[in-house]
PDB file of C-alpha atoms in Angstrom:
ATOM      1  CA  UNK A  23       0.000   0.000   0.000  1.00 86.00           C
ATOM      2  CA  UNK A  24       1.241   3.471  -0.873  1.00 94.00           C
ATOM      3  CA  UNK A  25       1.102   6.386   1.552  1.00 97.00           C
ATOM      4  CA  UNK A  26       0.461   9.865   0.154  1.00 98.00           C
ATOM      5  CA  UNK A  27       1.440  12.683   2.500  1.00 97.00           C
ATOM      6  CA  UNK A  28       3.088  15.815   1.058  1.00 97.00           C
ATOM      7  CA  UNK A  29       4.949  16.757   4.231  1.00 97.00           C
ATOM      8  CA  UNK A  30       6.303  13.277   4.938  1.00 98.00           C
ATOM      9  CA  UNK A  31       7.189  12.714   1.268  1.00 98.00           C
ATOM     10  CA  UNK A  32       9.039  16.027   1.026  1.00 98.00           C
ATOM     11  CA  UNK A  33      11.056  15.141   4.133  1.00 98.00           C
ATOM     12  CA  UNK A  34      11.723  11.648   2.768  1.00 98.00           C
ATOM     13  CA  UNK A  35      13.022  13.117  -0.510  1.00 98.00           C
ATOM     14  CA  UNK A  36      15.268  15.572   1.360  1.00 98.00           C
ATOM     15  CA  UNK A  37      16.742  12.733   3.444  1.00 98.00           C
ATOM     16  CA  UNK A  38      17.208  10.520   0.395  1.00 98.00           C
ATOM     17  CA  UNK A  39      19.046  13.231  -1.535  1.00 98.00           C
ATOM     18  CA  UNK A  40      21.224  14.130   1.451  1.00 98.00           C
ATOM     19  CA  UNK A  41      22.132  10.497   2.146  1.00 98.00           C
ATOM     20  CA  UNK A  42      23.146   9.901  -1.478  1.00 98.00           C
ATOM     21  CA  UNK A  43      24.806  13.274  -2.040  1.00 98.00           C
ATOM     22  CA  UNK A  44      22.307  14.064  -4.814  1.00 98.00           C
ATOM     23  CA  UNK A  45      20.963  17.509  -5.673  1.00 97.00           C
ATOM     24  CA  UNK A  46      17.329  18.032  -4.801  1.00 97.00           C
ATOM     25  CA  UNK A  47      15.387  18.749  -7.981  1.00 98.00           C
ATOM     26  CA  UNK A  48      11.836  18.342  -6.639  1.00 97.00           C
ATOM     27  CA  UNK A  49      10.151  21.480  -5.306  1.00 96.00           C
ATOM     28  CA  UNK A  50      10.432  21.519  -1.514  1.00 90.00           C
ATOM     29  CA  UNK A  51       6.703  21.873  -0.904  1.00 91.00           C
ATOM     30  CA  UNK A  52       5.778  19.582  -3.768  1.00 97.00           C
ATOM     31  CA  UNK A  53       3.804  22.187  -5.741  1.00 97.00           C
ATOM     32  CA  UNK A  54       4.352  21.967  -9.492  1.00 98.00           C
ATOM     33  CA  UNK A  55       3.680  24.708 -12.040  1.00 97.00           C
ATOM     34  CA  UNK A  56       0.770  22.573 -13.294  1.00 97.00           C
ATOM     35  CA  UNK A  57      -1.046  23.338 -10.053  1.00 97.00           C
ATOM     36  CA  UNK A  58      -0.891  19.849  -8.577  1.00 98.00           C
ATOM     37  CA  UNK A  59       1.237  18.618  -5.701  1.00 98.00           C
ATOM     38  CA  UNK A  60       3.656  15.913  -6.829  1.00 98.00           C
ATOM     39  CA  UNK A  61       3.303  14.165  -3.459  1.00 98.00           C
ATOM     40  CA  UNK A  62      -0.482  13.797  -3.656  1.00 98.00           C
ATOM     41  CA  UNK A  63      -2.339  11.125  -5.552  1.00 97.00           C
ATOM     42  CA  UNK A  64      -4.396  12.493  -8.440  1.00 98.00           C
ATOM     43  CA  UNK A  65      -7.199  10.529 -10.087  1.00 97.00           C
ATOM     44  CA  UNK A  66      -7.595  11.271 -13.804  1.00 97.00           C
ATOM     45  CA  UNK A  67     -10.906  11.074 -15.719  1.00 97.00           C
ATOM     46  CA  UNK A  68      -9.753   7.948 -17.556  1.00 97.00           C
ATOM     47  CA  UNK A  69      -9.250   6.153 -14.228  1.00 96.00           C
ATOM     48  CA  UNK A  70      -5.473   6.173 -13.904  1.00 96.00           C
ATOM     49  CA  UNK A  71      -3.717   7.810 -10.979  1.00 97.00           C
ATOM     50  CA  UNK A  72      -0.440   9.643 -10.602  1.00 98.00           C
ATOM     51  CA  UNK A  73       1.567  10.937  -7.671  1.00 98.00           C
ATOM     52  CA  UNK A  74       4.681  10.206  -5.646  1.00 98.00           C
ATOM     53  CA  UNK A  75       4.202   8.274  -2.430  1.00 98.00           C
ATOM     54  CA  UNK A  76       6.208   8.681   0.756  1.00 98.00           C
ATOM     55  CA  UNK A  77       7.832   5.329   0.042  1.00 98.00           C
ATOM     56  CA  UNK A  78       8.859   6.330  -3.483  1.00 98.00           C
ATOM     57  CA  UNK A  79      10.142   9.718  -2.320  1.00 98.00           C
ATOM     58  CA  UNK A  80      12.337   7.989   0.243  1.00 98.00           C
ATOM     59  CA  UNK A  81      13.986   5.703  -2.292  1.00 98.00           C
ATOM     60  CA  UNK A  82      14.100   7.488  -5.660  1.00 98.00           C
ATOM     61  CA  UNK A  83      15.589  10.709  -6.993  1.00 98.00           C
ATOM     62  CA  UNK A  84      12.635  12.789  -8.181  1.00 98.00           C
ATOM     63  CA  UNK A  85      13.433  14.704 -11.356  1.00 98.00           C
ATOM     64  CA  UNK A  86       9.991  15.600 -12.668  1.00 98.00           C
ATOM     65  CA  UNK A  87       6.274  15.884 -12.087  1.00 98.00           C
ATOM     66  CA  UNK A  88       4.333  12.616 -12.184  1.00 98.00           C
ATOM     67  CA  UNK A  89       1.219  14.502 -13.274  1.00 98.00           C
ATOM     68  CA  UNK A  90       2.294  16.807 -16.135  1.00 98.00           C
ATOM     69  CA  UNK A  91       5.739  15.256 -16.764  1.00 97.00           C
ATOM     70  CA  UNK A  92       7.520  18.609 -16.429  1.00 97.00           C
ATOM     71  CA  UNK A  93      11.222  18.125 -15.747  1.00 98.00           C
ATOM     72  CA  UNK A  94      12.885  19.824 -12.808  1.00 97.00           C
ATOM     73  CA  UNK A  95      16.477  19.240 -13.894  1.00 93.00           C
ATOM     74  CA  UNK A  96      16.751  21.332 -17.068  1.00 84.00           C
TER      75      UNK A  96
END
């Protein structure tokens, strides 16, 4: 089961980047220019969902928005 919590996910991403020595590309609060929070699950009209869970944020370098696919590392 995935946990969606913007505060916890943002902290998890910060810790992951610090522990690996990676730059932090994801916006600190999780708000993307598309208007959605990358750390919240979004249900689309066609039934699919997007978002970055706490678990994913704690184990993956986030380089873009899961909703609009905007890159944060250009």
